[in-house]
Amino acid sequence: MGSLSGKTAVVLGASGEQNIGTAIARRLAAEGAKVVVSARREKPLQALAAEIGGLAVSCDVTDESRIEALFAEAGEIDIAVFSAGVLAAAPIAELTADRVQPTLDVSFTGALLFFKHAAAAMPGGGSIITISSLTARLPGPGLGVYASARAGIDYGIKVAAVEYAAQRVRFNSIAAGLIETDMTGELFAMPGIVEKHLAETPAGRMCTLDDIAEAALFLADEGRSGYINGQLLDLAGGQQMGHLPRF
């Protein structure tokens, strides 16, 4: 039996093969949890749910009624992971309200509403985790919207940890370094990207999906991390102590 046997988890943002949410869902399931996987695209969700013996529920986090329906379908839960995101890059000089809003709708407003409905499904307490980014810790050009939204929700977990203290719901965030995923694959194909990141990373290697899945398992498991609350876990091999590469 795994350490999460008898537990139910919801992982939102779990569509795609090379995907953070997918990796986390697989790891939680391997540890014995019943996992409800969710995202906008239903076909990959169904395939993942079949693979891990879980349940697939489609959800668009820009629509609160869909978030509420997700947790109504999941029932009472113990773990919730918010791994949805939009990769938006533009210098501030080129921003318009229309370019800013989609990222805020998913990464900030969507995350807060996810917290609201996830916590309501945890009457006996639980663990809520959001996936953030190294870029919310270290500034870089073109990241005004993406990184600011992530940084905002990293503070939001601290407020949530206080507000839900009596309910014993813990809130933590994982600030991941650059990981090769379906969303970031083009970056890894660019000359010099990996080499310059490695030069700034004391651990001497890039972050992997396994790294983030293990970190999520740690924060999800009350026995492993029950006294950790309102924290941002840097998962960047030490790069958070330096700066982002300049290109």
CSV table of N, CA, C and O in Angstrom, one decimal, residues 33-134:
chain,number,residue,atom,x,y,z
A,33,ALA,N,-3.4,6.9,-4.5
A,33,ALA,CA,-4.5,7.8,-4.5
A,33,ALA,C,-5.5,7.5,-5.6
A,33,ALA,O,-5.0,7.1,-6.7
A,34,LYS,N,-6.7,7.8,-5.4
A,34,LYS,CA,-7.7,7.8,-6.5
A,34,LYS,C,-7.6,9.2,-7.1
A,34,LYS,O,-7.8,10.2,-6.4
A,35,VAL,N,-7.3,9.3,-8.4
A,35,VAL,CA,-7.0,10.7,-9.0
A,35,VAL,C,-8.0,11.1,-10.0
A,35,VAL,O,-8.3,10.3,-10.9
A,36,VAL,N,-8.6,12.2,-9.8
A,36,VAL,CA,-9.5,12.8,-10.8
A,36,VAL,C,-8.6,13.8,-11.6
A,36,VAL,O,-8.1,14.8,-11.0
A,37,VAL,N,-8.5,13.6,-12.9
A,37,VAL,CA,-7.7,14.4,-13.7
A,37,VAL,C,-8.6,15.3,-14.5
A,37,VAL,O,-9.7,15.0,-15.0
A,38,SER,N,-8.1,16.6,-14.7
A,38,SER,CA,-9.0,17.6,-15.3
A,38,SER,C,-8.2,18.5,-16.2
A,38,SER,O,-7.0,18.8,-15.9
A,39,ALA,N,-8.8,19.0,-17.3
A,39,ALA,CA,-8.2,20.0,-18.2
A,39,ALA,C,-9.3,20.3,-19.2
A,39,ALA,O,-10.4,19.8,-19.1
A,40,ARG,N,-9.0,21.2,-20.2
A,40,ARG,CA,-10.0,21.5,-21.2
A,40,ARG,C,-10.1,20.4,-22.2
A,40,ARG,O,-11.2,20.1,-22.7
A,41,ARG,N,-9.0,19.7,-22.6
A,41,ARG,CA,-9.0,18.8,-23.7
A,41,ARG,C,-9.4,17.4,-23.1
A,41,ARG,O,-8.7,16.8,-22.3
A,42,GLU,N,-10.6,16.9,-23.6
A,42,GLU,CA,-11.1,15.7,-23.0
A,42,GLU,C,-10.4,14.4,-23.4
A,42,GLU,O,-10.3,13.4,-22.6
A,43,LYS,N,-10.0,14.3,-24.7
A,43,LYS,CA,-9.5,13.1,-25.2
A,43,LYS,C,-8.2,12.6,-24.4
A,43,LYS,O,-8.1,11.5,-24.0
A,44,PRO,N,-7.2,13.5,-24.3
A,44,PRO,CA,-6.0,13.0,-23.5
A,44,PRO,C,-6.4,12.8,-22.0
A,44,PRO,O,-5.7,11.9,-21.4
A,45,LEU,N,-7.4,13.5,-21.5
A,45,LEU,CA,-7.8,13.2,-20.1
A,45,LEU,C,-8.3,11.8,-20.0
A,45,LEU,O,-8.0,11.1,-19.0
A,46,GLN,N,-9.2,11.4,-20.9
A,46,GLN,CA,-9.7,10.0,-20.8
A,46,GLN,C,-8.6,9.0,-20.9
A,46,GLN,O,-8.7,7.9,-20.2
A,47,ALA,N,-7.6,9.2,-21.8
A,47,ALA,CA,-6.5,8.2,-21.9
A,47,ALA,C,-5.7,8.1,-20.6
A,47,ALA,O,-5.4,7.0,-20.2
A,48,LEU,N,-5.5,9.3,-20.0
A,48,LEU,CA,-4.7,9.3,-18.7
A,48,LEU,C,-5.5,8.6,-17.6
A,48,LEU,O,-5.0,7.8,-16.8
A,49,ALA,N,-6.8,8.9,-17.5
A,49,ALA,CA,-7.6,8.3,-16.5
A,49,ALA,C,-7.7,6.8,-16.6
A,49,ALA,O,-7.6,6.1,-15.6
A,50,ALA,N,-7.8,6.3,-17.9
A,50,ALA,CA,-7.8,4.9,-18.1
A,50,ALA,C,-6.4,4.3,-17.7
A,50,ALA,O,-6.4,3.2,-17.1
A,51,GLU,N,-5.3,5.0,-18.0
A,51,GLU,CA,-4.0,4.5,-17.6
A,51,GLU,C,-3.8,4.3,-16.1
A,51,GLU,O,-3.2,3.3,-15.6
A,52,ILE,N,-4.3,5.3,-15.3
A,52,ILE,CA,-4.0,5.3,-13.9
A,52,ILE,C,-5.2,4.9,-13.0
A,52,ILE,O,-5.1,4.9,-11.8
A,53,GLY,N,-6.3,4.4,-13.7
A,53,GLY,CA,-7.4,4.0,-13.0
A,53,GLY,C,-8.2,5.1,-12.3
A,53,GLY,O,-8.7,4.9,-11.2
A,54,GLY,N,-8.2,6.3,-12.9
A,54,GLY,CA,-8.8,7.4,-12.3
A,54,GLY,C,-10.1,7.9,-13.0
A,54,GLY,O,-10.7,7.1,-13.7
A,55,LEU,N,-10.4,9.1,-12.8
A,55,LEU,CA,-11.6,9.7,-13.4
A,55,LEU,C,-11.3,10.9,-14.1
A,55,LEU,O,-10.5,11.7,-13.6
A,56,ALA,N,-11.8,11.1,-15.3
A,56,ALA,CA,-11.6,12.3,-16.1
A,56,ALA,C,-12.8,13.2,-16.1
A,56,ALA,O,-13.9,12.8,-16.3
A,57,VAL,N,-12.5,14.5,-15.8
A,57,VAL,CA,-13.6,15.5,-15.8
A,57,VAL,C,-13.0,16.7,-16.5
A,57,VAL,O,-12.1,17.4,-16.0
A,58,SER,N,-13.6,17.1,-17.6
A,58,SER,CA,-13.1,18.3,-18.3
A,58,SER,C,-13.5,19.6,-17.5
A,58,SER,O,-14.5,19.6,-16.9
A,59,CYS,N,-12.6,20.6,-17.6
A,59,CYS,CA,-12.9,21.8,-16.9
A,59,CYS,C,-12.1,23.0,-17.6
A,59,CYS,O,-10.9,22.9,-17.9
A,60,ASP,N,-12.8,24.1,-17.7
A,60,ASP,CA,-12.2,25.3,-18.2
A,60,ASP,C,-12.1,26.3,-17.0
A,60,ASP,O,-13.2,26.7,-16.5
A,61,VAL,N,-10.9,26.6,-16.5
A,61,VAL,CA,-10.8,27.3,-15.2
A,61,VAL,C,-11.2,28.8,-15.4
A,61,VAL,O,-11.2,29.5,-14.4
A,62,THR,N,-11.5,29.2,-16.6
A,62,THR,CA,-12.0,30.6,-16.7
A,62,THR,C,-13.5,30.7,-16.5
A,62,THR,O,-14.0,31.8,-16.5
A,63,ASP,N,-14.1,29.6,-16.2
A,63,ASP,CA,-15.5,29.5,-16.0
A,63,ASP,C,-15.7,28.9,-14.6
A,63,ASP,O,-15.5,27.7,-14.4
A,64,GLU,N,-16.1,29.7,-13.6
A,64,GLU,CA,-16.2,29.2,-12.2
A,64,GLU,C,-17.3,28.1,-12.1
A,64,GLU,O,-17.1,27.1,-11.3
A,65,SER,N,-18.3,28.1,-12.9
A,65,SER,CA,-19.3,27.0,-12.8
A,65,SER,C,-18.7,25.7,-13.2
A,65,SER,O,-19.1,24.6,-12.7
A,66,ARG,N,-17.7,25.7,-14.1
A,66,ARG,CA,-17.0,24.4,-14.5
A,66,ARG,C,-16.1,24.0,-13.3
A,66,ARG,O,-16.0,22.7,-13.1
A,67,ILE,N,-15.5,24.9,-12.6
A,67,ILE,CA,-14.7,24.5,-11.5
A,67,ILE,C,-15.5,23.9,-10.4
A,67,ILE,O,-15.2,22.8,-9.8
A,68,GLU,N,-16.7,24.5,-10.1
A,68,GLU,CA,-17.6,24.0,-9.1
A,68,GLU,C,-18.1,22.6,-9.5
A,68,GLU,O,-18.2,21.7,-8.7
A,69,ALA,N,-18.4,22.4,-10.8
A,69,ALA,CA,-18.9,21.1,-11.3
A,69,ALA,C,-17.8,20.1,-11.2
A,69,ALA,O,-18.1,18.9,-10.9
A,70,LEU,N,-16.5,20.4,-11.4
A,70,LEU,CA,-15.4,19.5,-11.2
A,70,LEU,C,-15.4,18.9,-9.8
A,70,LEU,O,-15.3,17.7,-9.6
A,71,PHE,N,-15.5,19.8,-8.8
A,71,PHE,CA,-15.4,19.3,-7.4
A,71,PHE,C,-16.7,18.6,-7.0
A,71,PHE,O,-16.7,17.7,-6.1
A,72,ALA,N,-17.8,19.0,-7.6
A,72,ALA,CA,-19.1,18.2,-7.3
A,72,ALA,C,-18.9,16.8,-7.8
A,72,ALA,O,-19.4,15.9,-7.1
A,73,GLU,N,-18.3,16.6,-9.0
A,73,GLU,CA,-18.1,15.3,-9.5
A,73,GLU,C,-17.1,14.5,-8.7
A,73,GLU,O,-17.2,13.3,-8.5
A,74,ALA,N,-16.0,15.2,-8.2
A,74,ALA,CA,-15.0,14.5,-7.5
A,74,ALA,C,-15.5,14.1,-6.1
A,74,ALA,O,-15.0,13.1,-5.5
A,75,GLY,N,-16.4,14.8,-5.5
A,75,GLY,CA,-16.8,14.5,-4.2
A,75,GLY,C,-15.9,15.0,-3.1
A,75,GLY,O,-15.1,15.9,-3.4
A,76,GLU,N,-15.9,14.4,-1.9
A,76,GLU,CA,-15.0,14.8,-0.9
A,76,GLU,C,-13.6,14.4,-1.2
A,76,GLU,O,-13.3,13.2,-1.6
A,77,ILE,N,-12.6,15.3,-1.1
A,77,ILE,CA,-11.2,15.0,-1.5
A,77,ILE,C,-10.2,15.3,-0.4
A,77,ILE,O,-10.6,15.9,0.6
A,78,ASP,N,-9.0,14.9,-0.6
A,78,ASP,CA,-7.9,15.2,0.3
A,78,ASP,C,-6.8,16.0,-0.2
A,78,ASP,O,-6.0,16.7,0.5
A,79,ILE,N,-6.6,16.0,-1.6
A,79,ILE,CA,-5.5,16.7,-2.2
A,79,ILE,C,-6.0,17.4,-3.5
A,79,ILE,O,-6.9,16.8,-4.2
A,80,ALA,N,-5.5,18.6,-3.8
A,80,ALA,CA,-5.9,19.2,-5.0
A,80,ALA,C,-4.6,19.9,-5.5
A,80,ALA,O,-3.9,20.6,-4.8
A,81,VAL,N,-4.4,19.8,-6.8
A,81,VAL,CA,-3.2,20.3,-7.5
A,81,VAL,C,-3.7,21.2,-8.6
A,81,VAL,O,-4.4,20.8,-9.5
A,82,PHE,N,-3.2,22.5,-8.6
A,82,PHE,CA,-3.5,23.4,-9.7
A,82,PHE,C,-2.3,23.6,-10.6
A,82,PHE,O,-1.3,24.2,-10.2
A,83,SER,N,-2.4,23.0,-11.8
A,83,SER,CA,-1.2,23.0,-12.7
A,83,SER,C,-1.5,23.6,-14.0
A,83,SER,O,-0.8,23.4,-15.0
A,84,ALA,N,-2.6,24.4,-14.1
A,84,ALA,CA,-3.0,25.0,-15.3
A,84,ALA,C,-2.2,26.3,-15.5
A,84,ALA,O,-1.7,26.9,-14.5
A,85,GLY,N,-1.9,26.7,-16.7
A,85,GLY,CA,-1.2,27.9,-17.0
A,85,GLY,C,-1.2,28.3,-18.5
A,85,GLY,O,-1.4,27.4,-19.3
A,86,VAL,N,-0.9,29.5,-18.7
A,86,VAL,CA,-0.7,30.0,-20.1
A,86,VAL,C,0.6,30.7,-20.2
A,86,VAL,O,1.0,31.5,-19.4
A,87,LEU,N,1.4,30.2,-21.2
A,87,LEU,CA,2.7,30.8,-21.4
A,87,LEU,C,2.6,32.0,-22.3
A,87,LEU,O,2.4,31.9,-23.5
A,88,ALA,N,2.7,33.2,-21.6
A,88,ALA,CA,2.5,34.5,-22.3
A,88,ALA,C,3.8,35.2,-22.2
A,88,ALA,O,4.4,35.4,-21.1
A,89,ALA,N,4.4,35.7,-23.3
A,89,ALA,CA,5.6,36.4,-23.3
A,89,ALA,C,5.5,37.7,-24.2
A,89,ALA,O,5.3,37.6,-25.4
A,90,ALA,N,5.7,38.8,-23.6
A,90,ALA,CA,5.7,40.1,-24.3
A,90,ALA,C,6.3,41.2,-23.4
A,90,ALA,O,6.0,41.2,-22.2
A,91,PRO,N,7.1,42.1,-24.0
A,91,PRO,CA,7.6,43.2,-23.2
A,91,PRO,C,6.4,44.1,-22.8
A,91,PRO,O,5.4,44.2,-23.5
A,92,ILE,N,6.6,44.8,-21.7
A,92,ILE,CA,5.5,45.6,-21.1
A,92,ILE,C,5.1,46.7,-22.1
A,92,ILE,O,3.9,47.0,-22.3
A,93,ALA,N,6.1,47.2,-22.9
A,93,ALA,CA,5.8,48.3,-23.9
A,93,ALA,C,4.8,47.8,-24.9
A,93,ALA,O,4.2,48.7,-25.6
A,94,GLU,N,4.6,46.5,-25.1
A,94,GLU,CA,3.7,46.0,-26.2
A,94,GLU,C,2.4,45.4,-25.6
A,94,GLU,O,1.6,44.9,-26.3
A,95,LEU,N,2.2,45.5,-24.3
A,95,LEU,CA,1.0,44.9,-23.7
A,95,LEU,C,-0.2,45.8,-23.9
A,95,LEU,O,-0.2,47.0,-24.0
A,96,THR,N,-1.3,45.1,-24.0
A,96,THR,CA,-2.6,45.7,-24.1
A,96,THR,C,-3.5,44.9,-23.0
A,96,THR,O,-3.1,43.8,-22.6
A,97,ALA,N,-4.6,45.5,-22.7
A,97,ALA,CA,-5.5,44.8,-21.7
A,97,ALA,C,-5.9,43.4,-22.3
A,97,ALA,O,-6.0,42.4,-21.5
A,98,ASP,N,-6.1,43.3,-23.6
A,98,ASP,CA,-6.6,42.1,-24.2
A,98,ASP,C,-5.5,41.0,-24.1
A,98,ASP,O,-5.8,39.8,-24.1
A,99,ARG,N,-4.2,41.4,-24.1
A,99,ARG,CA,-3.1,40.4,-24.0
A,99,ARG,C,-2.8,40.0,-22.6
A,99,ARG,O,-2.3,38.9,-22.4
A,100,VAL,N,-3.2,40.9,-21.7
A,100,VAL,CA,-2.9,40.6,-20.2
A,100,VAL,C,-4.0,39.6,-19.7
A,100,VAL,O,-3.7,38.7,-18.9
A,101,GLN,N,-5.3,39.9,-20.0
A,101,GLN,CA,-6.4,39.2,-19.4
A,101,GLN,C,-6.4,37.7,-19.4
A,101,GLN,O,-6.7,37.1,-18.4
A,102,PRO,N,-6.1,37.1,-20.6
A,102,PRO,CA,-6.1,35.6,-20.6
A,102,PRO,C,-5.2,34.9,-19.6
A,102,PRO,O,-5.6,33.9,-19.0
A,103,THR,N,-4.0,35.5,-19.4
A,103,THR,CA,-3.1,34.9,-18.4
A,103,THR,C,-3.7,35.1,-17.0
A,103,THR,O,-3.7,34.1,-16.2
A,104,LEU,N,-4.2,36.2,-16.7
A,104,LEU,CA,-4.8,36.5,-15.4
A,104,LEU,C,-6.0,35.6,-15.1
A,104,LEU,O,-6.2,35.0,-14.0
A,105,ASP,N,-6.8,35.4,-16.2
A,105,ASP,CA,-8.0,34.5,-16.0
A,105,ASP,C,-7.7,33.1,-15.6
A,105,ASP,O,-8.4,32.5,-14.8
A,106,VAL,N,-6.6,32.6,-16.2
A,106,VAL,CA,-6.2,31.2,-15.8
A,106,VAL,C,-5.3,31.2,-14.6
A,106,VAL,O,-5.6,30.5,-13.6
A,107,SER,N,-4.2,31.9,-14.6
A,107,SER,CA,-3.1,31.7,-13.6
A,107,SER,C,-3.4,32.4,-12.3
A,107,SER,O,-2.8,32.0,-11.3
A,108,PHE,N,-4.3,33.4,-12.3
A,108,PHE,CA,-4.5,34.1,-11.1
A,108,PHE,C,-6.0,33.9,-10.6
A,108,PHE,O,-6.2,33.2,-9.6
A,109,THR,N,-6.9,34.4,-11.4
A,109,THR,CA,-8.3,34.3,-11.0
A,109,THR,C,-8.7,32.8,-10.9
A,109,THR,O,-9.4,32.4,-10.0
A,110,GLY,N,-8.3,32.1,-12.0
A,110,GLY,CA,-8.7,30.6,-12.0
A,110,GLY,C,-8.1,29.9,-10.8
A,110,GLY,O,-8.8,29.0,-10.2
A,111,ALA,N,-6.9,30.2,-10.4
A,111,ALA,CA,-6.3,29.6,-9.3
A,111,ALA,C,-7.0,29.9,-8.0
A,111,ALA,O,-7.3,29.0,-7.1
A,112,LEU,N,-7.3,31.2,-7.7
A,112,LEU,CA,-8.1,31.5,-6.5
A,112,LEU,C,-9.4,30.8,-6.4
A,112,LEU,O,-9.8,30.3,-5.4
A,113,LEU,N,-10.1,30.8,-7.5
A,113,LEU,CA,-11.4,30.1,-7.5
A,113,LEU,C,-11.3,28.6,-7.4
A,113,LEU,O,-12.1,27.9,-6.7
A,114,PHE,N,-10.2,28.0,-7.9
A,114,PHE,CA,-9.9,26.6,-7.6
A,114,PHE,C,-9.6,26.4,-6.1
A,114,PHE,O,-10.1,25.4,-5.6
A,115,PHE,N,-8.9,27.3,-5.5
A,115,PHE,CA,-8.7,27.2,-4.0
A,115,PHE,C,-10.0,27.1,-3.3
A,115,PHE,O,-10.2,26.3,-2.4
A,116,LYS,N,-10.9,28.1,-3.7
A,116,LYS,CA,-12.2,28.2,-3.0
A,116,LYS,C,-13.0,26.9,-3.1
A,116,LYS,O,-13.5,26.4,-2.1
A,117,HIS,N,-13.1,26.3,-4.3
A,117,HIS,CA,-13.9,25.1,-4.4
A,117,HIS,C,-13.2,23.8,-3.9
A,117,HIS,O,-13.9,22.9,-3.5
A,118,ALA,N,-11.9,23.8,-4.1
A,118,ALA,CA,-11.1,22.6,-3.6
A,118,ALA,C,-11.2,22.6,-2.1
A,118,ALA,O,-11.5,21.5,-1.5
A,119,ALA,N,-11.1,23.7,-1.4
A,119,ALA,CA,-11.2,23.7,0.1
A,119,ALA,C,-12.6,23.3,0.6
A,119,ALA,O,-12.7,22.7,1.6
A,120,ALA,N,-13.6,23.8,-0.2
A,120,ALA,CA,-15.0,23.4,0.2
A,120,ALA,C,-15.2,21.9,0.1
A,120,ALA,O,-16.1,21.4,0.8
A,121,ALA,N,-14.4,21.2,-0.7
A,121,ALA,CA,-14.5,19.8,-0.8
A,121,ALA,C,-13.6,19.0,0.2
A,121,ALA,O,-13.5,17.8,0.1
A,122,MET,N,-13.0,19.7,1.1
A,122,MET,CA,-12.1,19.2,2.1
A,122,MET,C,-12.6,19.4,3.5
A,122,MET,O,-11.9,20.1,4.3
A,123,PRO,N,-13.8,19.0,3.9
A,123,PRO,CA,-14.3,19.3,5.2
A,123,PRO,C,-13.4,18.7,6.4
A,123,PRO,O,-13.4,19.2,7.5
A,124,GLY,N,-12.6,17.7,6.0
A,124,GLY,CA,-11.7,17.1,7.1
A,124,GLY,C,-10.3,17.5,6.9
A,124,GLY,O,-9.4,16.9,7.6
A,125,GLY,N,-10.1,18.6,6.2
A,125,GLY,CA,-8.7,19.1,6.0
A,125,GLY,C,-8.1,18.4,4.7
A,125,GLY,O,-8.6,17.5,4.1
A,126,GLY,N,-6.9,18.9,4.3
A,126,GLY,CA,-6.3,18.4,3.1
A,126,GLY,C,-5.1,19.3,2.7
A,126,GLY,O,-4.7,20.2,3.4
A,127,SER,N,-4.6,19.0,1.5
A,127,SER,CA,-3.5,19.7,1.0
A,127,SER,C,-3.8,20.3,-0.4
A,127,SER,O,-4.2,19.5,-1.3
A,128,ILE,N,-3.6,21.6,-0.6
A,128,ILE,CA,-3.8,22.2,-1.9
A,128,ILE,C,-2.5,22.8,-2.4
A,128,ILE,O,-1.8,23.5,-1.6
A,129,ILE,N,-2.1,22.4,-3.6
A,129,ILE,CA,-0.8,22.8,-4.2
A,129,ILE,C,-1.0,23.5,-5.5
A,129,ILE,O,-1.8,23.1,-6.3
A,130,THR,N,-0.2,24.5,-5.7
A,130,THR,CA,-0.2,25.2,-7.0
A,130,THR,C,1.2,25.1,-7.6
A,130,THR,O,2.2,25.1,-6.8
A,131,ILE,N,1.3,25.0,-8.9
A,131,ILE,CA,2.6,25.0,-9.6
A,131,ILE,C,2.9,26.4,-10.1
A,131,ILE,O,2.2,27.0,-10.9
A,132,SER,N,4.0,26.9,-9.5
A,132,SER,CA,4.4,28.2,-9.9
A,132,SER,C,5.7,28.1,-10.7
A,132,SER,O,6.0,27.1,-11.4
A,133,SER,N,6.5,29.2,-10.7
A,133,SER,CA,7.7,29.2,-11.6
A,133,SER,C,8.8,30.0,-11.0
A,133,SER,O,8.6,30.9,-10.3
A,134,LEU,N,10.0,29.5,-11.4
A,134,LEU,CA,11.2,30.3,-11.0
A,134,LEU,C,11.1,31.7,-11.5
A,134,LEU,O,11.7,32.6,-10.8
